[in-house]
Coordinates of C-alpha atoms and ligand atoms in Angstrom, one line a residue:
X1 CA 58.6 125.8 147.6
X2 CA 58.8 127.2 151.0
X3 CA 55.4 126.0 153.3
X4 CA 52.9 128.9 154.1
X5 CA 54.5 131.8 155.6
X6 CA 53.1 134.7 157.6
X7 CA 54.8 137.4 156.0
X8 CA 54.5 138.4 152.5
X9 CA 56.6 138.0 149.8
X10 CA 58.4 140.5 147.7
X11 CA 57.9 140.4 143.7
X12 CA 61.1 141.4 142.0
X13 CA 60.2 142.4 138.2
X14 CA 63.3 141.3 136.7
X15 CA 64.8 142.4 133.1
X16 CA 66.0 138.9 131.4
X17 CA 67.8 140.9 129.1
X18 CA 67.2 140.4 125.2
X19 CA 68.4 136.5 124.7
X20 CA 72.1 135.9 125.3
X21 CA 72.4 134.6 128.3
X22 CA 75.7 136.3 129.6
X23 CA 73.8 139.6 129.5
X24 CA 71.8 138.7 132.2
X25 CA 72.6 141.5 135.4
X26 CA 74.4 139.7 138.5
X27 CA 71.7 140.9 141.0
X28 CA 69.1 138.8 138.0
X29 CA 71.2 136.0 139.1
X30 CA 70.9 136.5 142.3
X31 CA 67.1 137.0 142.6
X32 CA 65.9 134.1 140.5
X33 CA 68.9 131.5 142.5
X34 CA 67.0 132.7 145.6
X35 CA 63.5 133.1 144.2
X36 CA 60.6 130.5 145.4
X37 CA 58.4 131.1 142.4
X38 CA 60.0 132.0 138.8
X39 CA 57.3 134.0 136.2
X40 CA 58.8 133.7 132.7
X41 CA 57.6 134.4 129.2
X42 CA 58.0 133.9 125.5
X43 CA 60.9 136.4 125.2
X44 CA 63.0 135.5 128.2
X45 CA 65.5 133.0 128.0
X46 CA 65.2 129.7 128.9
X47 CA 68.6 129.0 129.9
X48 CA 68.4 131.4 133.0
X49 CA 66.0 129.0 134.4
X50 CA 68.9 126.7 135.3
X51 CA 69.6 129.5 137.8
X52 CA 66.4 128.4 140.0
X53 CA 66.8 126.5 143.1
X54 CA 65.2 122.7 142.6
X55 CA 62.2 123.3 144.8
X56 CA 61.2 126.7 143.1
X57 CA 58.0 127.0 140.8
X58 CA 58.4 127.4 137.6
X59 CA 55.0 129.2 135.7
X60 CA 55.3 130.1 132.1
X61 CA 52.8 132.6 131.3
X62 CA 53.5 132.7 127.3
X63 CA 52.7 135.8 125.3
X64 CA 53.7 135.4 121.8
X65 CA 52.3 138.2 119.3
X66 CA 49.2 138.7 121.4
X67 CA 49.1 134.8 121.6
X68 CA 48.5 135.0 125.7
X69 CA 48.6 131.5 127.7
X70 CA 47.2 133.8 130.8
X71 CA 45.9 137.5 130.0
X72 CA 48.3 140.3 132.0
X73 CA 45.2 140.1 134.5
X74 CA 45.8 136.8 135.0
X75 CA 49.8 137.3 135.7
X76 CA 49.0 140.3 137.7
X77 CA 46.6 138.0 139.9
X78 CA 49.2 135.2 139.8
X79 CA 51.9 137.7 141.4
X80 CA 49.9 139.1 143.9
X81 CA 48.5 135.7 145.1
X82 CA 52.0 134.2 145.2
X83 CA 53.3 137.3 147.3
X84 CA 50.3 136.9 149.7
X85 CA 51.5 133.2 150.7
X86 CA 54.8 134.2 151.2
X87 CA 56.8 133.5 148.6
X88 CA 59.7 135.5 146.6
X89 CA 58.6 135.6 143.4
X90 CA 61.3 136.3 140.5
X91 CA 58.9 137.8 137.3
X92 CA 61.1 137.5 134.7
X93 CA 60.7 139.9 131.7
X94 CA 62.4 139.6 128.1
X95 CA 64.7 142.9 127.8
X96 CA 64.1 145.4 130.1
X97 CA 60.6 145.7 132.4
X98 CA 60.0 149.3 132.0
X99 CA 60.6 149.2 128.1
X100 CA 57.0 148.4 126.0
X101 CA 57.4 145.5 129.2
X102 CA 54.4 146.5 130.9
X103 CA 56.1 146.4 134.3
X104 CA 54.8 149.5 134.8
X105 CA 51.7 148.3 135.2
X106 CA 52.4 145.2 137.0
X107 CA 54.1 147.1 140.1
X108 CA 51.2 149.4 140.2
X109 CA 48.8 146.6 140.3
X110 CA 51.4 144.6 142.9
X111 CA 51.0 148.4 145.0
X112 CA 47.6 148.2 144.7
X113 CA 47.3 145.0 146.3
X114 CA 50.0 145.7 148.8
X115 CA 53.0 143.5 147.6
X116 CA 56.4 144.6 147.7
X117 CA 58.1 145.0 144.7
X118 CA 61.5 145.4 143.8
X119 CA 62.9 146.1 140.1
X120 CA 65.8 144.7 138.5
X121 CA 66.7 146.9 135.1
X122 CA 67.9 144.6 132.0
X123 CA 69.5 144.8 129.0
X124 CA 67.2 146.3 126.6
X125 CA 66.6 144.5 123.1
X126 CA 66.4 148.4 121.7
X127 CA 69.6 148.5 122.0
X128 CA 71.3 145.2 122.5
X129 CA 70.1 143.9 119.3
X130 CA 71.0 146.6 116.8
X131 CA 74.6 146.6 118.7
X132 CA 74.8 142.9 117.8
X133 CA 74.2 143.7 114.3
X134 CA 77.1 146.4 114.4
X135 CA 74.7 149.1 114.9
X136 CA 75.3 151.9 118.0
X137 CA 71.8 153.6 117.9
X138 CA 74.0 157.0 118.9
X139 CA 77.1 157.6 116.4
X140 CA 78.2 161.7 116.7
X141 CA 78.6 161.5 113.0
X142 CA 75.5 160.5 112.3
X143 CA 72.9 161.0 115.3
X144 CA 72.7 163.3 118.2
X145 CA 69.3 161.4 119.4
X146 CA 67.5 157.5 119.8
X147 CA 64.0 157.1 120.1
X148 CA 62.4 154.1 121.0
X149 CA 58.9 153.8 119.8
X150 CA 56.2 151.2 119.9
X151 CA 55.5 149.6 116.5
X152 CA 51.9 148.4 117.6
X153 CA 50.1 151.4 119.5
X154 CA 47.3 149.9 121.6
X155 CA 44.4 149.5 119.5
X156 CA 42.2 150.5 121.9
X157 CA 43.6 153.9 122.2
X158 CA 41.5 156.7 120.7
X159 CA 43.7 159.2 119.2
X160 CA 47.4 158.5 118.0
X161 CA 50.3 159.7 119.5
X162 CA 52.6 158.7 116.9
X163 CA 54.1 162.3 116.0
X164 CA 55.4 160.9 112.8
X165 CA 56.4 164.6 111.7
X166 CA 58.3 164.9 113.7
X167 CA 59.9 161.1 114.0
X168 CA 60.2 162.1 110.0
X169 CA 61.8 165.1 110.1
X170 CA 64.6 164.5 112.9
X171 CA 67.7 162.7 112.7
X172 CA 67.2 160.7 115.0
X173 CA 67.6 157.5 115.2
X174 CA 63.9 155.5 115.5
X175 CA 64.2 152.1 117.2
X176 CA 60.3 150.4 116.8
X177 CA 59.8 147.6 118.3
X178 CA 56.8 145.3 117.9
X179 CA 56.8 147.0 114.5
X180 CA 57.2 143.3 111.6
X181 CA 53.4 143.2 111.0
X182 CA 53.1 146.9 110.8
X183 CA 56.3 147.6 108.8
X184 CA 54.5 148.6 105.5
X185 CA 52.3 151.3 108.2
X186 CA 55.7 152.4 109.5
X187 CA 57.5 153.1 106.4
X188 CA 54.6 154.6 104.7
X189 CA 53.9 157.1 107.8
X190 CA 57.7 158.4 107.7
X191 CA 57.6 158.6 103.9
X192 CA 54.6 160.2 103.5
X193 CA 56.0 163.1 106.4
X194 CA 59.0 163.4 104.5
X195 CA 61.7 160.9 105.2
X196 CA 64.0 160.5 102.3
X197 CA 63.5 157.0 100.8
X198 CA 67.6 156.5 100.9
X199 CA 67.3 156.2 104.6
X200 CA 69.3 152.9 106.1
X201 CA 66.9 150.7 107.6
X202 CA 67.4 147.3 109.1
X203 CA 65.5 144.7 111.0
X204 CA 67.2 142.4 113.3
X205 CA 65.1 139.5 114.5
X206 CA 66.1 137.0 117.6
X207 CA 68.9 139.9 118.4
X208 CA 71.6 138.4 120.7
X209 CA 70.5 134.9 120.0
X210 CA 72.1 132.2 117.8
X211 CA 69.3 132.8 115.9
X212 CA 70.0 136.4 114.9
X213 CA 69.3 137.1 111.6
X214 CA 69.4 140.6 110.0
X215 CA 67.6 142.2 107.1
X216 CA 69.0 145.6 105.8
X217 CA 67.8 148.2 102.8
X218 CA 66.4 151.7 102.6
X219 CA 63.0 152.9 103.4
X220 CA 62.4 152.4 99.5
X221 CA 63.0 148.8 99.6
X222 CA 62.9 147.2 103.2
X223 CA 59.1 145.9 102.8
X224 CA 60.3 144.1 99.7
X225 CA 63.8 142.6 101.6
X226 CA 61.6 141.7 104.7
X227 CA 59.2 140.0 102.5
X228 CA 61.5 138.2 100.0
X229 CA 63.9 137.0 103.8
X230 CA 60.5 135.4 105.4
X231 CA 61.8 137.2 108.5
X232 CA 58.8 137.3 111.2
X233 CA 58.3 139.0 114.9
X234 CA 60.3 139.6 117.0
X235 CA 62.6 141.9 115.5
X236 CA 63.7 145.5 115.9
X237 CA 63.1 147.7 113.5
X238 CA 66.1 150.3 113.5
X239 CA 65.9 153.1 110.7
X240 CA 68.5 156.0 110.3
X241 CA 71.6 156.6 109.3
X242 CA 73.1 154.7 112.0
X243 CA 72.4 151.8 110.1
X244 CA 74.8 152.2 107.2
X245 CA 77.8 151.2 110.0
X246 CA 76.7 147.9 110.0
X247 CA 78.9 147.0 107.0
X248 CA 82.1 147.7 109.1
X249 CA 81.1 147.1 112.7
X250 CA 79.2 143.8 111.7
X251 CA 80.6 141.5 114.4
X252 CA 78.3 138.8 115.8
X253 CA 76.8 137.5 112.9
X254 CA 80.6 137.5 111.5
X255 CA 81.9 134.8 113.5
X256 CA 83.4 131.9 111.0
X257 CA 80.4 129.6 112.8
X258 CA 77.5 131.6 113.0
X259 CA 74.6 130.0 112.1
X260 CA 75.6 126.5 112.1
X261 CA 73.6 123.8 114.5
X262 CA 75.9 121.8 116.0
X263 CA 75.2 118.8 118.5
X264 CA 77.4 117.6 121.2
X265 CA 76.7 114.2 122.2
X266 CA 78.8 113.9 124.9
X267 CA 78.2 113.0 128.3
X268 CA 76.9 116.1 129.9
X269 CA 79.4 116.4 132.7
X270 CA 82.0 116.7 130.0
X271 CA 80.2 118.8 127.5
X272 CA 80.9 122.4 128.7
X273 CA 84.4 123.3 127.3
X274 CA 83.5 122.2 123.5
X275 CA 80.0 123.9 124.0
X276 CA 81.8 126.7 125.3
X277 CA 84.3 126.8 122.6
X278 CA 82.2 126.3 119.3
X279 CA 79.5 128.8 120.8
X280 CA 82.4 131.7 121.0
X281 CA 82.9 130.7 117.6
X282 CA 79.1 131.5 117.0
X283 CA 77.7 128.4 116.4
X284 CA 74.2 126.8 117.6
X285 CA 75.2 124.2 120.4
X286 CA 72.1 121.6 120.7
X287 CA 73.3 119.2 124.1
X288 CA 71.9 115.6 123.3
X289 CA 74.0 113.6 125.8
X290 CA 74.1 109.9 124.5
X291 CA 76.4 108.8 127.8
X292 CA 75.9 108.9 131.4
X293 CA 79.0 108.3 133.7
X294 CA 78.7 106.9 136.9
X295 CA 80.2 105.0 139.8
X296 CA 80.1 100.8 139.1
X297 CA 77.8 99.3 140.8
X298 CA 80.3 97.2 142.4
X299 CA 82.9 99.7 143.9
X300 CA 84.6 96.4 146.1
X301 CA 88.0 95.6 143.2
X302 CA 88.8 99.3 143.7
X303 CA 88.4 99.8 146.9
X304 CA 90.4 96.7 147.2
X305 CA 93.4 98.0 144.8
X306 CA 93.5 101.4 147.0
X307 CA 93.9 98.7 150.1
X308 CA 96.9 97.4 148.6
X309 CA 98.0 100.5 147.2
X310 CA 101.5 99.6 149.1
X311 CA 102.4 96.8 146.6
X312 CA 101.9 98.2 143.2
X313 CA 104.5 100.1 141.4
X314 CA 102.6 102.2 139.2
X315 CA 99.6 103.3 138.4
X316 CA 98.2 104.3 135.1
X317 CA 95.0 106.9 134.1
X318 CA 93.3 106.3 130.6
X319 CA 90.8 108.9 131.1
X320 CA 89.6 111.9 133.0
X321 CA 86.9 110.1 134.1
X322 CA 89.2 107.1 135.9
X323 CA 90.6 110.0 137.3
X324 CA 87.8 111.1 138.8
X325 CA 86.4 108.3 139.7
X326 CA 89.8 106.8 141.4
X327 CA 90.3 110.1 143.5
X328 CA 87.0 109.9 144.9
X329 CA 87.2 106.2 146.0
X330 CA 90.2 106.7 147.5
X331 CA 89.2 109.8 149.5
X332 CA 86.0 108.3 150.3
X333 CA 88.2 105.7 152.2
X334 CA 90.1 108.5 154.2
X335 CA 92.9 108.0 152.3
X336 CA 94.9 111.0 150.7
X337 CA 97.6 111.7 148.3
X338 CA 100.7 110.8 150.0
X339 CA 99.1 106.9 150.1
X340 CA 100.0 107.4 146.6
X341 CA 103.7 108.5 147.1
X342 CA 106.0 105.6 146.1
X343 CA 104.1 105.1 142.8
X344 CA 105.0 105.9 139.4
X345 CA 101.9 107.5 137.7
X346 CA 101.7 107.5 133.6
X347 CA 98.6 109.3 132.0
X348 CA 97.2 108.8 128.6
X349 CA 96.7 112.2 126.8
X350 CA 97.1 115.9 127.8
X351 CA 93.7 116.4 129.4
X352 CA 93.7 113.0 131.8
X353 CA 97.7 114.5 132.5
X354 CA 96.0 117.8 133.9
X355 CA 93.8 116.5 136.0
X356 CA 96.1 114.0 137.6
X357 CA 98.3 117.4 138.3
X358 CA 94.7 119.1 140.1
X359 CA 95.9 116.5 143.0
X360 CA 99.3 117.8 143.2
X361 CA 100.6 115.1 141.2
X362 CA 103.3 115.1 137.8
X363 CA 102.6 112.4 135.9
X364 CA 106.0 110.5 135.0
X365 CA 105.5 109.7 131.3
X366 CA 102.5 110.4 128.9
X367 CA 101.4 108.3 125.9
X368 CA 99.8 110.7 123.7
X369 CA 97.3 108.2 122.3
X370 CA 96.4 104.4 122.9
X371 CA 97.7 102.9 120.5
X372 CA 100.4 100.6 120.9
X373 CA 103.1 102.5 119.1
X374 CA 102.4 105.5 121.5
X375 CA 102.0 103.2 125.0
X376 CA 105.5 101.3 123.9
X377 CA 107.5 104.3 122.4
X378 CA 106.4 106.0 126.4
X379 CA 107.2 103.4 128.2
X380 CA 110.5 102.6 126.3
X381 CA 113.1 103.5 128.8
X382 CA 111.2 101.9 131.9
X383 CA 112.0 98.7 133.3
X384 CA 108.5 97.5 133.6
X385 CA 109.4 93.6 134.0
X386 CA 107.5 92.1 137.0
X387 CA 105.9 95.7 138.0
X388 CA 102.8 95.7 139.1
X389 CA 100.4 97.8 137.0
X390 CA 97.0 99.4 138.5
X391 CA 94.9 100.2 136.0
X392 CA 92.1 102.5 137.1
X393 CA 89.4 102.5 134.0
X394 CA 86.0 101.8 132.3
X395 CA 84.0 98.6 132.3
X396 CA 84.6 97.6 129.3
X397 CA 87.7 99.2 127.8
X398 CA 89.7 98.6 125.3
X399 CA 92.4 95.5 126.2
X400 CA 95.7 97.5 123.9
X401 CA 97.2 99.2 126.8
X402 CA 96.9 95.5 129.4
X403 CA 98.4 93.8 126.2
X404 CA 101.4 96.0 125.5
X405 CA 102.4 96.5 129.5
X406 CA 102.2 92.7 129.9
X407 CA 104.1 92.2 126.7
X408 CA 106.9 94.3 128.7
X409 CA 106.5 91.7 131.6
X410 CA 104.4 94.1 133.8
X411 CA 101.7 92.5 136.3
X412 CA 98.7 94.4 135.2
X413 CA 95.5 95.3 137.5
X414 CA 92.4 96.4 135.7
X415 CA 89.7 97.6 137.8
X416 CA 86.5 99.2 137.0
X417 CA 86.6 102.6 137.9
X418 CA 83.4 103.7 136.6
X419 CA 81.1 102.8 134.1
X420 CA 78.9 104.1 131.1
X421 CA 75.4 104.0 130.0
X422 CA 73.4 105.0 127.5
X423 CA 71.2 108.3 127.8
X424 CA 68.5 108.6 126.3
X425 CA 67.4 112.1 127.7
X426 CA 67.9 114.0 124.7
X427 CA 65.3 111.4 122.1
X428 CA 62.9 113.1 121.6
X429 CA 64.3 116.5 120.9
X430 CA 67.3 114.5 118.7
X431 CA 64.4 113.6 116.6
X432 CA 62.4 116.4 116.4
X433 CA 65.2 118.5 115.3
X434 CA 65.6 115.7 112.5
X435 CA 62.5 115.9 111.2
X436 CA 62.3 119.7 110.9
X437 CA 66.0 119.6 109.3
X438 CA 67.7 121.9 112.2
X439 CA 71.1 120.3 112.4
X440 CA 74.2 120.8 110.2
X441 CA 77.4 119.2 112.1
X442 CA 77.1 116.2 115.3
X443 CA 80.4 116.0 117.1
X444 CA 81.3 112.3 118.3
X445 CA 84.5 112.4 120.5
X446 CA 84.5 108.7 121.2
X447 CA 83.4 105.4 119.4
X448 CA 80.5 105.0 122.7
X449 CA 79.4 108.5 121.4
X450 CA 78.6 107.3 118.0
X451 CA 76.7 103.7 119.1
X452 CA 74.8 105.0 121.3
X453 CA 73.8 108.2 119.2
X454 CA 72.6 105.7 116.8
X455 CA 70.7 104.1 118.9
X456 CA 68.5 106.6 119.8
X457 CA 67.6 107.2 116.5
X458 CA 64.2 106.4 115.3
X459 CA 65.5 103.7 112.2
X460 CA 63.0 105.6 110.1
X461 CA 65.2 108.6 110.5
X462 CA 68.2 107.4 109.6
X463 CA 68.6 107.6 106.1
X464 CA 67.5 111.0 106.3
X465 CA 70.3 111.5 108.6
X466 CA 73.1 110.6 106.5
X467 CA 72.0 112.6 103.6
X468 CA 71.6 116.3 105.3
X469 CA 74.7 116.5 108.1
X470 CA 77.5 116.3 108.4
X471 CA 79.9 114.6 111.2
X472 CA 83.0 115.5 113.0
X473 CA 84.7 112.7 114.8
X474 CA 87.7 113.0 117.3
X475 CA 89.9 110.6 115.5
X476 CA 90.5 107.7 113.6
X477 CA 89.1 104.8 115.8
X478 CA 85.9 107.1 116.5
X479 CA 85.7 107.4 112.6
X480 CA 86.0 103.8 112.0
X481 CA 82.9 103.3 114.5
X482 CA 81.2 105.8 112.2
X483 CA 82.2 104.4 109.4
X484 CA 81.3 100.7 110.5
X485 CA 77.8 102.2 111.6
X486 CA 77.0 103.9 107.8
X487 CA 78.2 107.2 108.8
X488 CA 81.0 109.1 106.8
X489 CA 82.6 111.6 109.0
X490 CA 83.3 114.8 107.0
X491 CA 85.6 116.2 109.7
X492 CA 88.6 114.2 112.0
X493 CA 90.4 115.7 114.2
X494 CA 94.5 115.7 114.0
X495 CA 95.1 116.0 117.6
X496 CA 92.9 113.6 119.2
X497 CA 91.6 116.1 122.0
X498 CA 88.8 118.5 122.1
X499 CA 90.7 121.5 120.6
X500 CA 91.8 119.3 118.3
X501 CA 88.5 118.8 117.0
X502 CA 87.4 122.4 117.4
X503 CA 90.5 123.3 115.3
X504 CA 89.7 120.4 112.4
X505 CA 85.6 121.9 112.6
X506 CA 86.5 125.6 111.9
X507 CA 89.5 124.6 109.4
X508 CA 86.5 122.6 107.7
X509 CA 83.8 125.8 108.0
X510 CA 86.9 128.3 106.6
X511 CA 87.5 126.1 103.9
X512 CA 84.4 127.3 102.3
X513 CA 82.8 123.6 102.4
X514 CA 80.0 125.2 104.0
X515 CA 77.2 123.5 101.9
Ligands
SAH1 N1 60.9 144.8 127.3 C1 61.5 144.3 126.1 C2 60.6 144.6 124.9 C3 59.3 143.9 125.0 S1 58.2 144.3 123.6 C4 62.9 144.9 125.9 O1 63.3 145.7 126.6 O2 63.6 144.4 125.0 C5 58.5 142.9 122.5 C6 59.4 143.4 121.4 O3 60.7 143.5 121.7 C7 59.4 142.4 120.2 O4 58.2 142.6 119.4 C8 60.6 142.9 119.5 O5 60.4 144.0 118.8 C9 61.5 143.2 120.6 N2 62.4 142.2 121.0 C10 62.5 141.5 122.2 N3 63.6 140.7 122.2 C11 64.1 140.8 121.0 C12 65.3 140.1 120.3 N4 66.0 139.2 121.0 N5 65.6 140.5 119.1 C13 64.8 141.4 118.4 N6 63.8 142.0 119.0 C14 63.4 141.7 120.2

C-alpha cells in the first residue's frame, strides 16, 4: 500500500467476467496488477487475485444470496474512503458491472462523493454461461431477440415491472438471472400468460467453472429436474428454443475429464504444464505441493566443481531441477557457457534434454530412464575409463547412475545441486477436501511426491483415502513407493514423463473406468 497521497485515487469498477479465469479482459489485468486496493466478492474469481501486486489490499466484501459481509453502503463507503487517501482501487465485480451488478449505483455514489471512476466491461454470465453449455442466446433459426431479466425484482419495489405478457408471448430468448429460488414464480408467470409448456429450458449453475453443472427440460418439467439435481444459486436460468441446441453444441461439459478433481502434488514451480494440460482436458486441478525445491544450504562442492570445470570430461543432468540449479551457480560466479565447451554433456530424459538445449547446448547422448539398462545401453559406445564425471543433482539421490559410470571406470563427482523439502502448505485444505469427499484421482510423478503426500495426511484419514481415489503414478519406481506406502496406483504411466502420464490418465477416464 502506497503511504498517504495528496491526490485522490481513481476507482475502476471492473467486470471479473463470469468464473474462468482466461475470460478476464487484458485492461482487468492491467488494472488490478497496478491497483493499491483490490474489492472482490462471492462471484468473482479468486484466481485473478494472483494478478495483485504483494503490497496491495486485499478486502472481500462477500455477498452470497443476500448473505452480505458489508451492506452495498458499506462498500460504497469503503470505495470512496480508499479513493480519498489516495489509492487506486480495483472493485472487482463477478460478470459484467452494469449487468443486475449494481455498478450503476456504485459510480453514482463514487460521483457523488467526488471520486474518479473508470469502468472496465466483463464478460457477462448471461451469456457466457449458456454458451458454455452449447447454448448461443441468438440462433436466426430460432430467435431474433435475448432478454436479460432479473429473477429476484427488489422486494421493496411497489409495483412489478415484470411484463410477463409480453416475456410470454415473444420468441425471445429470456435469460433470468438470480431466478433458482424463484423458479417455480418464473415458470408459473410465463405459463399462466401463455407460454407453451414444451418450451426448452435449462439452468446452468457455476457457468464457465469446473464446477459447471447443467440442468435441462421444458417449462412442464424443469421445477421437478431442478429439484430431483439439488442444483442451487447461482445459475442462469435460460428458457427458449435456443436451448434445444445444447444437444449438438454441448462442448465444455464434453470434455473426456470434466468433472473430475484431480490433485497435483508436485512442487509448485513445476506444476504448471500438467495443471495446464489436464485442465484443457476439463478436469478440476486442486495444487497441494508436497515438495519445495531450493538452493543447498551449502552451495561451496559446486561452486568448487564449476572452479575446476577445466578437468572434468563430462558432465551429466538427472533432472530439470540440477539444471537449474547448476546454471545459476555457475552464472552467479560470472561464468558463462563457453566455460562449459570441452565437456561432453549426457541428460537423463527428454525434458532435463530440453532444458540443457535453453543454454545453447546439444546434449551428446540421452538415457531415457535411470535405470541401469538405459544409463549402460547410452553410454555403450563411449570410452568412459578414467573420465571424470560431474554429476550435478539432489541431496539425496538415487546411487544407480554413480554405480553404472564407475562400473565403466569413470571418476564420478556428485555434488548437491539443490535440495528438497517437504511442504506442508497445502494440509489443511488436503484434508478438508478429504473429509468432504471432493477428490477422484492424486497424481504422484516421483517416489518424494508420494512420502511426503502421506505425510501430511492426518493418520485418521487415511484409510478413508485408499478406499474413495484413485492414484496415478509416473512409473514403476513411483508405484512401488505407493505400493510400499499401502497405496495401489490405478493408473502408470508408459512413458515416464508428464505427457506420459497425462496420456495413461485420459486412456484410464476413456476406458469407461470412470467409477
Ligand atoms: N454482473 C453479473 C451478474 C450478477 S447477479 C454478470 O454480469 O454475470 C448474480 C447472478 O448472476 C447469479 O444469481 C446468477 O444468476 C448469475 N451468475 C453469475 N455468475 C454465474 C455463473 N458463473 N454461472 C451461472 N450464473 C452466474
Amino acid at each position: 500500500m502506497s503511504d498517504k497521497k495528496t491526490t485522490k485515487g481513481t476507482v475502476y469498477l471492473i467486470g471479473a467476467g463470469p468464473g474462468d479465469p482466461g475470460l478476464l479482459t487484458i485492461k482487468a489485468k492491467e488494472y488490478i496488477e497496478t491497483a493499491d486496493v483490490v474489492v472482490y466478492d462471492y462471484l468473482a474469481s479468486p484466481h485473478l487475485l494472483e494478478y495483485a501486486q504483494e503490497s496491495a489490499q486485499i478486502i472481500y466484501v462477500g455477498k452470497k444470496g443476500g448473505d452480505h459481509t458489508l451492506t452495498q453502503e458499506k462498500i460504497n463507503h469503503l470505495l470512496v474512503e480508499k479513493a480519498q487517501q489516495g489509492l487506486n482501487v480495483a472493485r472487482l465485480k463477478g460478470g459484467d458491472p452494469f449487468v443486475f451488478g449494481r455498478g450503476g449505483e456504485e459510480a453514482q455514489e463514487l460521483l457523488d462523493a467526488g471520486v474518479a471512476y473508470e469502468l472496465v466491461p466483463g464478460v457477462t454470465s448471461a451469456i457466457a454461461a449458456p454458451a458454455y453449455a452449447g447454448i448461443p442466446v441468438t440462433h436466426r433459426e430460432h430467435t431474433s431477440f435475448v432478454s436479460f431479466i432479473t429473477g429476484h425484482e427488489d422486494p421493496t419495489k411497489k409495483e412489478t415491472s415484470m411484463q410477463w405478457d409480453i416475456f410470454a408471448k415473444s420468441n425471445a430468448t429470456l435469460v433470468f438471472l438470480m431466478g433458482v429460488k424463484n423458479l417455480g414464480n418464473i415458470v408459473e408467470k410465463l405459463v399462466e400468460n401463455g407460454k407453451s409448456q414444451e418450451t426448452p429450458v435449462a439452468l446452468v449453475r457455476w457457468g464457465t467453472t469446473t464446477k459447471q453443472e447443467t440442468v435441462q427440460g421444458t417449462l412442464s418439467n424443469i421445477v421437478e429436474r431442478v429439484k430431483a439435481a439439488k442444483l442451487k444459486a447461482p445459475a442462469i436460468i435460460v428458457v427458449g428454443n435456443v436451448v434445444s441446441l445444447r444437444k449438438q453444441l454441448r462442448w465444455f461439459d464434453k470434455r473426456p475429464l470434466f468433472g473430475k478433481n484431480i490433485v497435483i502434488t508436485r512442487a509448485r514451480a513445476q506444476a504448471s504444464n500438467l495443471v495446464q494440460t489436464l485442465s484443457k482436458l476439463g478436469a478440476h486441478c486442486i495444487e497441494i505441493p508436497t515438495i519445495k525445491i531450493m538452493a543447498p544450504a551449502d552451495i561451496s562442492p559446486v561452486k568448487k566443481a564449476i572452479e575446476s570445470i577445466a578437468g572434468y570430461d563430462w558432465l551429466v543432468f538427472t533432472s530439470v531441477n540440477g539444471v537449474k540449479y547448476f546454471f545459476d551457480t555457475l552464472f552467479s560466479m560470472g561464468n558463462d557457457v563457453r566455460s562449459l565447451g570441452h565437456l561432453k554433456v549426457a541428460c537423463i530424459g527428454p525434458v532435463t534434454k530440453e532444458r540443457v538445449a535453453d543454454f545453447g547446448i546439444i546434449s551428446d547422448i540421452l538415457p531415457e530412464t535411470f535405470r541401469a539398462e538405459s544409463v549402460v545401453k547410452a553410454f555403450a559406445d563411449m570410452d568412459m575409463k578414467n573420465k571424470k564425471v560431474l554429476l550435478p543433482r539432489a541431496k539425496k539421490a538415487r546411487t544407480i547412475l554413480p554405480e553404472e559410470l564407475a562400473k565403466m571406470g569413470a571418476i564420478v563427482d556428485e555434488v548437491t545441486a539443490y535440495e528438497t523439502q517437504l511442504d506442508n502448505s497445502g494440509q489443511e485444505e488436503l484434508n478438508q477436501l478429504l473429509e468432504e469427499n471432493a477428490i477422484d484421482l492424486i497424481t504422484f510423478t516421483s517416489s518424494s511426491t508420494v512420502s511426503n503426500f502421506m505425510a501430511l495426511l492426518e493418520t485418521s484419514e487415511k484409510a478413508k483415502l485408499i478406499e474413495n481415489i484413485k492414484f496415478a503414478s509416473i512409473g514403476p519406481i513411483t508405484s512401488d513407493t505407493a505400493r510400499s506406502l499401502g497405496l495401489n496406483p490405478a493408473i502408470e504411466a508408459e512413458s515416464y514423463t508428464i505427457p506420459g502420464l497425462v496420456d495413461a490418465i485420459l486412456a484410464h477416464y476413456m476406458n469407461g473406468e470412470q467409477s
